[in-house]
Coordinates of C-alpha atoms in Angstrom, one line a residue:
M1 CA -73.4 42.2 -45.7
S2 CA -72.3 38.6 -45.5
F3 CA -69.1 37.2 -47.0
T4 CA -67.1 34.0 -47.1
V5 CA -63.4 33.1 -46.8
K6 CA -61.7 30.2 -48.4
L7 CA -58.1 29.1 -48.2
D8 CA -56.3 27.3 -51.1
G9 CA -54.9 24.7 -48.6
D10 CA -55.1 23.8 -44.9
V11 CA -51.3 23.0 -44.6
V12 CA -48.5 25.3 -45.6
S13 CA -45.0 23.7 -45.8
V14 CA -41.9 25.8 -45.8
E15 CA -38.2 25.4 -45.2
P16 CA -36.5 28.0 -42.9
G17 CA -35.0 30.8 -45.1
R18 CA -37.5 30.2 -47.8
S19 CA -41.1 31.6 -48.4
A20 CA -44.4 30.0 -48.8
T21 CA -47.6 31.8 -50.1
L22 CA -51.1 31.1 -48.8
T23 CA -53.9 32.3 -51.1
I24 CA -57.2 33.5 -49.4
E25 CA -60.3 33.9 -51.5
V26 CA -63.0 36.3 -50.1
R27 CA -66.5 36.4 -51.8
R28 CA -69.5 38.7 -51.0
A29 CA -72.6 36.7 -50.2
A30 CA -75.9 38.7 -50.7
P31 CA -79.2 37.6 -48.9
K32 CA -81.4 35.4 -51.1
A33 CA -84.3 37.8 -50.9
E34 CA -82.2 40.7 -52.0
P35 CA -80.2 40.1 -55.2
L36 CA -77.0 42.0 -55.5
S37 CA -77.5 45.4 -57.1
A38 CA -75.1 46.6 -59.9
D39 CA -74.3 49.8 -58.1
A40 CA -73.5 48.3 -54.7
E41 CA -70.8 50.3 -52.9
P42 CA -67.4 48.5 -52.5
E43 CA -66.8 47.3 -48.9
V44 CA -63.3 47.4 -47.3
F45 CA -61.9 44.3 -45.6
E46 CA -58.9 43.7 -43.4
L47 CA -56.7 40.5 -43.6
S48 CA -54.7 39.3 -40.5
Q49 CA -53.4 36.1 -38.9
E50 CA -53.1 34.8 -35.3
G51 CA -50.6 32.1 -34.0
L52 CA -47.5 32.8 -36.0
D53 CA -44.6 35.0 -35.2
P54 CA -45.4 38.4 -36.9
E55 CA -41.8 38.6 -38.1
W56 CA -42.4 35.4 -40.1
V57 CA -45.6 36.7 -41.9
A58 CA -45.8 39.3 -44.6
I59 CA -49.3 40.4 -46.0
P60 CA -48.7 42.5 -49.2
V61 CA -52.3 43.9 -49.2
P62 CA -53.6 44.0 -45.7
T63 CA -56.9 45.8 -46.7
F64 CA -58.9 45.3 -49.8
Q65 CA -62.4 46.0 -51.3
L66 CA -65.3 43.9 -52.5
G67 CA -67.3 45.8 -55.1
D68 CA -69.4 43.1 -56.6
D69 CA -70.0 39.4 -56.4
E70 CA -66.6 38.6 -58.0
P71 CA -64.3 37.0 -55.5
T72 CA -61.2 38.8 -54.3
T73 CA -58.0 36.9 -53.9
V74 CA -55.4 38.1 -51.4
R75 CA -52.1 36.5 -50.4
M76 CA -50.2 35.9 -47.1
V77 CA -46.4 35.1 -47.4
V78 CA -44.8 33.0 -44.6
T79 CA -40.9 33.2 -44.4
P80 CA -39.4 31.7 -41.2
P81 CA -35.7 32.8 -40.8
R82 CA -33.0 30.2 -41.3
T83 CA -32.0 30.2 -37.7
S84 CA -32.0 27.7 -34.9
E85 CA -35.0 29.6 -33.3
S86 CA -37.1 28.3 -36.2
F87 CA -37.8 25.0 -34.6
A88 CA -38.9 22.2 -37.0
G89 CA -42.5 21.1 -36.5
S90 CA -46.1 22.1 -36.9
Y91 CA -47.5 25.5 -36.0
P92 CA -51.3 26.0 -36.0
F93 CA -52.6 29.4 -37.0
V94 CA -55.8 31.3 -37.9
V95 CA -56.5 33.5 -40.9
R96 CA -59.0 36.3 -40.0
V97 CA -60.8 38.5 -42.5
R98 CA -62.8 41.4 -41.0
S99 CA -65.1 44.0 -42.5
L100 CA -64.0 47.5 -41.5
A101 CA -67.5 48.8 -42.1
T102 CA -69.6 46.3 -40.0
G103 CA -66.9 44.6 -38.0
E104 CA -68.1 41.3 -39.2
A105 CA -65.3 38.7 -39.3
R106 CA -64.6 35.3 -40.7
T107 CA -61.8 32.9 -39.7
C108 CA -60.1 29.8 -41.2
Q109 CA -57.7 27.5 -39.5
A110 CA -54.5 26.3 -41.1
M111 CA -51.2 24.5 -40.2
L112 CA -47.7 25.7 -40.9
E113 CA -45.2 22.8 -41.3
V114 CA -41.6 24.1 -40.8
A115 CA -39.1 21.6 -42.4
P116 CA -36.0 20.6 -40.4
F117 CA -32.5 21.8 -41.5
H118 CA -29.1 20.7 -40.1
H119 CA -26.1 22.8 -39.5
L120 CA -23.3 21.8 -37.1
S121 CA -20.2 23.8 -36.2
A122 CA -16.9 22.6 -34.6
D123 CA -13.8 24.3 -33.4
I124 CA -10.7 23.2 -31.4
E125 CA -8.6 25.4 -29.1
P126 CA -5.7 25.7 -29.1
K127 CA -4.9 25.0 -32.7
R128 CA -1.5 23.5 -31.8
G129 CA -0.4 21.5 -28.7
T130 CA 3.0 20.3 -27.6
V131 CA 4.2 16.9 -26.3
S132 CA 7.6 15.7 -25.2
P133 CA 9.1 12.7 -23.2
T134 CA 8.4 14.7 -20.0
R135 CA 4.9 15.8 -21.1
R136 CA 3.0 12.9 -22.7
T137 CA -0.3 14.7 -23.4
D138 CA -1.6 18.3 -24.0
A139 CA -5.0 19.7 -23.1
F140 CA -7.5 20.8 -25.9
E141 CA -11.1 22.0 -25.9
L142 CA -13.6 21.1 -28.6
T143 CA -16.5 23.6 -29.1
L144 CA -19.6 22.1 -30.8
A145 CA -22.6 24.3 -31.8
N146 CA -25.9 23.1 -33.2
L147 CA -27.0 25.9 -35.7
G148 CA -29.9 23.8 -37.0
N149 CA -33.5 23.7 -35.8
T150 CA -33.6 20.1 -34.5
E151 CA -32.0 18.3 -31.5
Q152 CA -28.9 16.3 -32.4
T153 CA -27.1 13.4 -30.6
L154 CA -23.5 13.4 -31.7
V155 CA -20.8 10.7 -31.4
L156 CA -17.2 12.0 -31.2
G157 CA -14.4 10.4 -33.1
Y158 CA -10.9 11.3 -34.4
S159 CA -8.5 10.5 -37.1
D160 CA -4.9 11.4 -38.2
P161 CA -3.1 10.5 -41.4
E162 CA -0.1 9.0 -39.7
D163 CA -1.9 7.0 -37.0
E164 CA 0.3 8.5 -34.3
C165 CA -2.2 10.5 -32.3
V166 CA -4.1 9.2 -29.3
L167 CA -7.1 11.3 -28.1
S168 CA -9.1 10.8 -24.9
F169 CA -12.5 12.5 -24.5
E170 CA -14.3 13.0 -21.2
T171 CA -17.4 11.8 -23.0
D172 CA -17.8 10.3 -26.5
Q173 CA -21.5 11.3 -26.9
V174 CA -23.0 14.8 -26.8
V175 CA -26.6 15.9 -27.0
L176 CA -27.2 19.4 -28.5
G177 CA -30.5 21.2 -28.7
P178 CA -31.2 23.7 -31.4
G179 CA -28.9 26.7 -31.0
Q180 CA -27.0 25.0 -28.1
Q181 CA -23.3 25.1 -27.8
K182 CA -21.0 22.9 -25.6
R183 CA -17.3 22.7 -24.8
I184 CA -15.8 19.2 -24.4
P185 CA -12.2 19.1 -23.0
F186 CA -10.0 16.3 -24.2
E187 CA -6.4 15.1 -23.9
A188 CA -4.2 14.5 -27.0
G189 CA -0.9 12.6 -27.1
L190 CA 1.3 10.6 -29.3
R191 CA 2.1 6.9 -29.4
R192 CA 5.8 7.5 -29.4
T193 CA 7.8 10.4 -27.8
P194 CA 11.5 9.7 -28.4
A195 CA 14.1 11.5 -26.4
F196 CA 16.2 12.3 -29.4
G197 CA 15.3 13.6 -32.8
G198 CA 13.9 16.6 -34.6
V199 CA 10.7 18.6 -34.0
Q200 CA 7.7 17.1 -35.9
L201 CA 4.1 18.1 -36.5
F202 CA 1.1 15.7 -36.5
A203 CA -2.3 16.9 -37.7
F204 CA -5.5 15.3 -36.4
S205 CA -9.2 15.8 -37.0
V206 CA -12.1 15.5 -34.5
T207 CA -15.5 14.6 -36.0
A208 CA -18.9 14.9 -34.4
R209 CA -21.5 12.8 -36.3
S210 CA -25.2 12.6 -35.8
V211 CA -26.5 9.2 -34.4
S212 CA -29.8 9.4 -36.2
Q213 CA -28.5 10.9 -39.5
P214 CA -24.9 9.8 -40.1
A215 CA -24.7 12.2 -43.1
V216 CA -25.0 15.1 -40.7
A217 CA -21.5 15.8 -39.3
C218 CA -18.9 18.5 -38.6
S219 CA -15.2 18.4 -37.9
A220 CA -12.3 20.5 -36.7
Q221 CA -8.6 20.2 -37.1
A222 CA -5.6 20.8 -34.8
Q223 CA -1.9 19.9 -34.6
L224 CA 0.4 18.2 -32.1
E225 CA 4.1 19.3 -32.1
R226 CA 6.5 16.5 -30.9
R227 CA 9.5 17.9 -29.2
P228 CA 12.3 15.6 -28.1
L229 CA 14.4 16.2 -25.0
V230 CA 17.4 16.9 -27.2
S231 CA 17.1 17.8 -30.9
T232 CA 19.6 16.5 -33.4
A233 CA 21.3 19.9 -33.5
G234 CA 21.2 20.2 -29.8
L235 CA 22.6 16.6 -29.4
V236 CA 25.5 17.5 -31.7
A237 CA 26.1 20.7 -29.8
L238 CA 25.9 18.9 -26.5
F239 CA 28.4 16.3 -27.7
L240 CA 30.8 19.0 -28.7
L241 CA 30.3 20.8 -25.5
V242 CA 31.0 17.6 -23.4
L243 CA 34.0 16.9 -25.5
L244 CA 35.4 20.4 -25.0
G245 CA 34.6 20.2 -21.3
S246 CA 36.2 16.9 -20.9
A247 CA 39.4 18.1 -22.6
W248 CA 39.5 21.2 -20.4
W249 CA 38.8 19.1 -17.3
A250 CA 41.6 16.7 -18.2
L251 CA 44.1 19.4 -19.0
R252 CA 43.3 21.9 -16.3
P253 CA 45.8 22.5 -13.5
R254 CA 44.2 21.0 -10.4
E255 CA 44.9 22.0 -6.8
P256 CA 45.6 19.1 -4.3
Q257 CA 42.4 17.9 -2.7
A258 CA 41.7 15.5 0.2
R259 CA 38.4 14.1 1.5
V260 CA 38.9 13.7 5.3
T261 CA 36.2 12.3 7.6
L262 CA 35.9 11.1 11.2
E263 CA 34.6 7.6 12.0
S264 CA 32.9 9.3 15.0
A265 CA 32.9 13.0 15.9
S266 CA 32.2 12.1 19.6
I267 CA 34.5 9.7 21.5
V268 CA 34.9 8.5 25.1
R269 CA 38.1 9.4 26.9
D270 CA 40.9 6.8 26.3
S271 CA 39.2 5.5 23.1
P272 CA 40.7 6.2 19.7
L273 CA 39.7 9.1 17.4
V274 CA 39.8 7.5 13.9
V275 CA 40.6 9.8 11.0
Q276 CA 39.9 8.5 7.4
W277 CA 41.2 10.2 4.2
R278 CA 41.3 9.9 0.5
L279 CA 43.7 12.0 -1.6
D280 CA 42.9 13.5 -4.9
S281 CA 45.7 15.2 -6.9
A282 CA 47.7 15.3 -3.8
D283 CA 50.8 13.3 -2.8
S284 CA 50.7 13.9 1.0
L285 CA 48.5 15.0 3.8
K286 CA 49.4 16.7 7.1
I287 CA 47.0 15.8 9.9
A288 CA 47.2 17.7 13.3
V289 CA 45.2 16.9 16.4
G290 CA 46.2 19.3 19.2
D291 CA 50.0 19.4 19.4
E292 CA 50.4 16.1 17.6
E293 CA 51.1 16.2 13.9
R294 CA 51.4 13.4 11.3
V295 CA 52.2 13.4 7.6
V296 CA 50.8 10.5 5.6
M297 CA 51.6 9.6 2.0
Q298 CA 49.1 6.8 1.2
P299 CA 46.3 7.9 -1.1
I300 CA 43.7 6.1 1.1
G301 CA 44.0 5.2 4.7
T302 CA 43.1 5.7 8.4
T303 CA 45.0 6.7 11.5
Q304 CA 44.2 7.0 15.2
F305 CA 44.7 9.7 17.8
F306 CA 44.0 9.5 21.5
P307 CA 43.1 13.1 22.5
K308 CA 42.4 14.0 26.2
E309 CA 40.0 16.8 25.4
S310 CA 37.7 18.1 22.7
G311 CA 39.3 19.9 19.7
V312 CA 39.6 20.2 16.0
V313 CA 41.3 17.9 13.4
V314 CA 43.2 20.0 10.9
A315 CA 44.1 18.3 7.6
I316 CA 46.1 20.1 4.7
P317 CA 46.8 18.3 1.4
Y318 CA 50.0 18.9 -0.5
R319 CA 51.3 18.2 -4.0
G320 CA 55.0 19.0 -3.9
S321 CA 55.1 22.5 -2.4
L322 CA 51.5 23.4 -3.6
Q323 CA 49.1 23.5 -0.7
G324 CA 45.5 22.6 -1.1
P325 CA 42.4 23.8 0.9
R326 CA 42.5 23.3 4.7
V327 CA 40.0 20.8 6.2
E328 CA 38.8 21.3 9.8
L329 CA 36.7 18.7 11.6
P330 CA 35.6 19.4 15.2
F331 CA 35.3 16.5 17.7
S332 CA 34.4 16.1 21.3
V333 CA 35.8 13.9 24.1
E334 CA 33.4 12.8 26.7
E335 CA 33.8 11.1 30.1
P336 CA 33.0 7.4 30.1
P337 CA 29.7 6.6 31.7
A338 CA 29.7 5.0 35.2
V339 CA 29.6 1.2 35.0
P340 CA 27.2 -0.3 37.6
K341 CA 28.6 -3.0 39.9
P342 CA 27.7 -6.6 39.0
K343 CA 25.3 -8.4 41.3
I344 CA 24.5 -12.1 41.5
E345 CA 20.7 -12.2 42.0
E346 CA 20.4 -16.0 42.1
F347 CA 22.8 -18.9 42.6
S348 CA 21.7 -22.4 43.6
I349 CA 22.8 -26.0 43.0
E350 CA 20.4 -29.0 43.2
P351 CA 20.7 -31.5 44.8
T352 CA 23.0 -30.5 47.6
T353 CA 23.8 -34.2 48.2
V354 CA 24.7 -36.3 45.1
G355 CA 26.5 -39.4 44.1
L356 CA 29.8 -39.2 42.4
G357 CA 29.4 -38.8 38.7
Q358 CA 25.7 -37.8 38.9
P359 CA 24.6 -34.5 37.4
L360 CA 24.1 -31.2 39.3
A361 CA 21.7 -28.5 38.1
V362 CA 23.3 -25.1 38.5
R363 CA 20.9 -22.1 38.3
Y364 CA 22.1 -18.6 38.2
R365 CA 21.1 -15.0 37.3
A366 CA 23.2 -11.9 37.5
S367 CA 22.8 -8.2 36.5
N368 CA 25.4 -5.8 35.1
A369 CA 27.8 -8.8 34.4
A370 CA 29.9 -9.0 31.3
R371 CA 31.4 -12.4 32.4
L372 CA 30.4 -15.2 34.7
T373 CA 32.8 -18.0 36.0
L374 CA 32.1 -21.1 38.1
S375 CA 34.8 -22.7 40.1
P376 CA 35.4 -25.6 40.2
P377 CA 35.8 -26.5 37.4
G378 CA 36.8 -23.0 36.4
M379 CA 34.4 -22.7 33.5
D380 CA 32.9 -19.5 31.9
L381 CA 29.1 -19.3 31.9
N382 CA 26.8 -17.6 29.4
P383 CA 25.1 -14.7 31.3
S384 CA 22.0 -15.0 29.0
V385 CA 21.5 -18.8 29.8
P386 CA 19.9 -19.3 33.3
E387 CA 21.0 -22.9 33.9
V388 CA 23.9 -25.3 33.3
E389 CA 24.6 -28.9 34.3
I390 CA 27.9 -30.2 35.8
K391 CA 29.1 -33.4 37.3
P392 CA 31.3 -33.6 40.4
E393 CA 34.7 -35.4 39.9
R394 CA 35.5 -36.2 43.6
T395 CA 33.7 -37.1 46.8
G396 CA 33.4 -35.0 49.9
T397 CA 32.1 -31.5 50.5
I398 CA 32.8 -29.2 47.5
E399 CA 32.4 -25.4 47.6
Y400 CA 31.2 -24.1 44.2
T401 CA 31.9 -20.3 43.7
L402 CA 30.1 -18.2 41.1
V403 CA 31.9 -14.9 40.2
A404 CA 30.3 -12.1 38.2
I405 CA 32.6 -9.6 36.5
N406 CA 31.6 -6.3 34.8
E407 CA 33.4 -4.4 32.1
K408 CA 35.7 -2.5 34.6
G409 CA 36.7 -5.7 36.4
A410 CA 34.5 -5.3 39.5
T411 CA 33.3 -8.6 40.9
D412 CA 30.5 -10.1 43.0
R413 CA 30.7 -13.7 44.2
K414 CA 28.5 -16.4 46.0
T415 CA 29.3 -19.9 47.2
V416 CA 27.2 -23.0 47.5
K417 CA 28.3 -26.3 49.3
V418 CA 27.5 -29.7 47.8
T419 CA 28.2 -33.1 49.4
V420 CA 29.3 -35.8 47.0
V421 CA 29.1 -39.4 48.1
D422 CA 30.5 -42.6 46.4
V423 CA 27.2 -44.5 45.7
S424 CA 26.7 -48.0 44.3
Q425 CA 26.0 -48.5 40.7
A426 CA 23.5 -51.3 41.6
K427 CA 19.9 -50.1 41.7
I428 CA 16.8 -51.7 43.3
V429 CA 14.1 -51.1 40.8
A430 CA 11.4 -53.0 42.7
F431 CA 11.1 -54.8 46.1
A432 CA 7.6 -55.8 47.3
A433 CA 5.8 -58.3 49.5
N434 CA 2.4 -59.8 48.8
P435 CA 0.5 -59.5 51.1
E436 CA 2.1 -56.9 53.3
K437 CA -0.2 -57.9 56.2
L438 CA -1.3 -61.3 57.4
T439 CA -4.6 -60.7 59.3
E440 CA -5.3 -64.4 60.1
G441 CA -2.1 -65.2 61.9
P442 CA 0.9 -67.0 60.5
G443 CA 1.0 -67.6 56.8
V444 CA 3.1 -67.5 53.6
V445 CA 4.3 -64.2 52.0
R446 CA 5.5 -63.9 48.4
L447 CA 8.5 -61.6 47.9
E448 CA 9.3 -60.1 44.5
W449 CA 12.4 -58.0 43.4
Q450 CA 14.0 -56.5 40.4
L451 CA 17.6 -55.2 40.2
T452 CA 20.0 -53.5 37.7
N453 CA 23.8 -53.4 37.6
A454 CA 24.0 -55.9 40.5
V455 CA 26.4 -58.8 40.6
R456 CA 25.2 -60.3 43.9
A457 CA 22.0 -60.0 46.1
E458 CA 21.1 -61.1 49.6
L459 CA 17.9 -61.1 51.7
V460 CA 18.4 -60.6 55.4
Y461 CA 15.6 -61.3 57.9
N462 CA 15.2 -62.9 61.4
G463 CA 19.0 -63.2 61.7
T464 CA 19.4 -65.2 58.5
R465 CA 21.1 -64.1 55.2
Q466 CA 19.9 -65.8 52.0
K467 CA 21.4 -65.3 48.5
L468 CA 19.1 -64.2 45.7
E469 CA 19.2 -63.8 41.9
P470 CA 21.0 -60.5 41.1
T471 CA 18.5 -59.5 38.4
E472 CA 14.9 -60.4 39.4
G473 CA 12.9 -63.2 41.1
T474 CA 10.3 -64.3 43.6
L475 CA 10.5 -66.1 47.0
E476 CA 7.8 -67.5 49.3
V477 CA 8.5 -67.3 53.0
E478 CA 6.4 -68.7 55.9
L479 CA 6.0 -66.2 58.7
Q480 CA 5.0 -66.8 62.3
K481 CA 5.4 -63.2 63.5
T482 CA 5.9 -59.7 62.1
T483 CA 9.2 -59.6 60.1
T484 CA 11.4 -57.0 58.5
F485 CA 13.0 -58.0 55.2
R486 CA 16.2 -56.2 54.0
L487 CA 17.3 -56.6 50.4
V488 CA 21.0 -55.9 49.8
A489 CA 22.4 -55.5 46.2
Y490 CA 26.2 -55.4 45.4
D491 CA 27.7 -53.8 42.3
S492 CA 31.0 -54.9 40.6
D493 CA 33.0 -52.7 43.0
G494 CA 31.4 -54.2 46.1
K495 CA 29.3 -51.1 46.9
T496 CA 25.9 -51.9 48.2
V497 CA 22.4 -50.5 48.0
E498 CA 19.6 -51.8 50.2
K499 CA 15.9 -51.5 50.8
T500 CA 13.6 -52.8 53.6
I501 CA 10.0 -53.8 53.8
T502 CA 8.0 -55.0 56.9
V503 CA 5.3 -57.6 56.8
T504 CA 2.9 -57.5 59.8
V505 CA 1.4 -60.7 61.3
V506 CA -1.8 -60.2 63.2
E507 CA -2.5 -62.8 65.9
P508 CA -5.9 -64.5 65.6
K509 CA -8.5 -63.7 68.3
P510 CA -9.1 -66.5 70.8
P511 CA -12.5 -68.3 70.6
A512 CA -15.2 -66.9 72.7
E513 CA -16.1 -68.9 76.0
V514 CA -19.5 -70.5 76.0
P515 CA -21.4 -70.2 79.4
L516 CA -22.1 -73.6 81.1
E517 CA -25.8 -72.8 81.3
N518 CA -25.9 -72.8 77.5
L519 CA -24.5 -76.3 77.2

């Protein structure tokens, strides 16, 4: 037998935790040729659904009868739990009515709309942190949970009534899906952490607020405890303790003390061992090195010993007859290192022939030399400078001696001879002939000269001596043969300097003889 199924609506809206009822009307439909009889047997039907979580759906009367043509109304109750698993959104489902007698079934499609709900949770661990001048921040962890049925993008913020707290999050935005939980570590500190003062608590609150729905938010509270290095009570106690300690220190009976040191604990034989001391609550100090003892009274000072072998310096401070602690300082005496002999590696003087008063360049180089001397004139030379300039003060042959001396007095010496002559102050700057060669026989030559520091000048040639200007000038001379000219310049002391040039005269070739037959 045929039947029809009708729903009271295609869409069922419900909020998680609440119930919504869907009414289903089932009516028997008899064939047109056979009208329904009054004594028709009731038929049993079964109501079910597909597509929804069975735990969400309750059917009070899952089976029912149709006895006549009056419709039968049955109900299906949908109650999604108020948990994050009940995601907000649309859920399509099918309502099925089936005849248990014939197996014939009818279906209707519907849509369940689950409304969104919001529930956020926040917690901070630990509930109390500690900061101090040596520990500026403390670590906390914020736990956020989305207990609603929609995804939330949350922005983190914080506040404190006294505006003293400073929080630093690893991230300031968190995305939480339905039922998701996240832990966000952060650092909390204070703007001021004084070294002195009392212990103080500062409360702060961390808020997570939805970006899309600012009214949806959650918060958690915690505290920061500020501890100074020294509390007020501790500062007073410390002050009293320091005061009592200072009084005890000032009034205590002190034994004589001395601070004794060595300038060097290792010395070379025949060099001094320097002992330094500073007395504290002592009026004298006895110092012993080997068999030698000394008593010093100065509060600060130094003294020297010349030990021949290694040993120990013993120092004992005294204040009156009260003896202080004994101080022992070992030392060693070493043999002096061998000093290498000095060696002159280079010694030269240029030029070896020079005029009186003219400079000489002295070049020298020596190894293992602590001192260099040059005689004459008996001057000390700098070993690090390779050259010096001197001027001879007499004529003749002078022997210059360089002596290298090391730290032990060993020497090495070298000698260089220099000839010093008494030269004229007059100088011939230029002396030339133009031309220097007469190729066509006798002719005229032009002589030019330039002198300095000269008071008189002469030109000597072909047995004649002619006076010239002592500064500069020119002279034309007619030559018949090759001639040598000698220019002599005199200074104010009568000393001379001279220079010669030779002008060559080439005899002309005789004319060639013409043969008689060509005439």
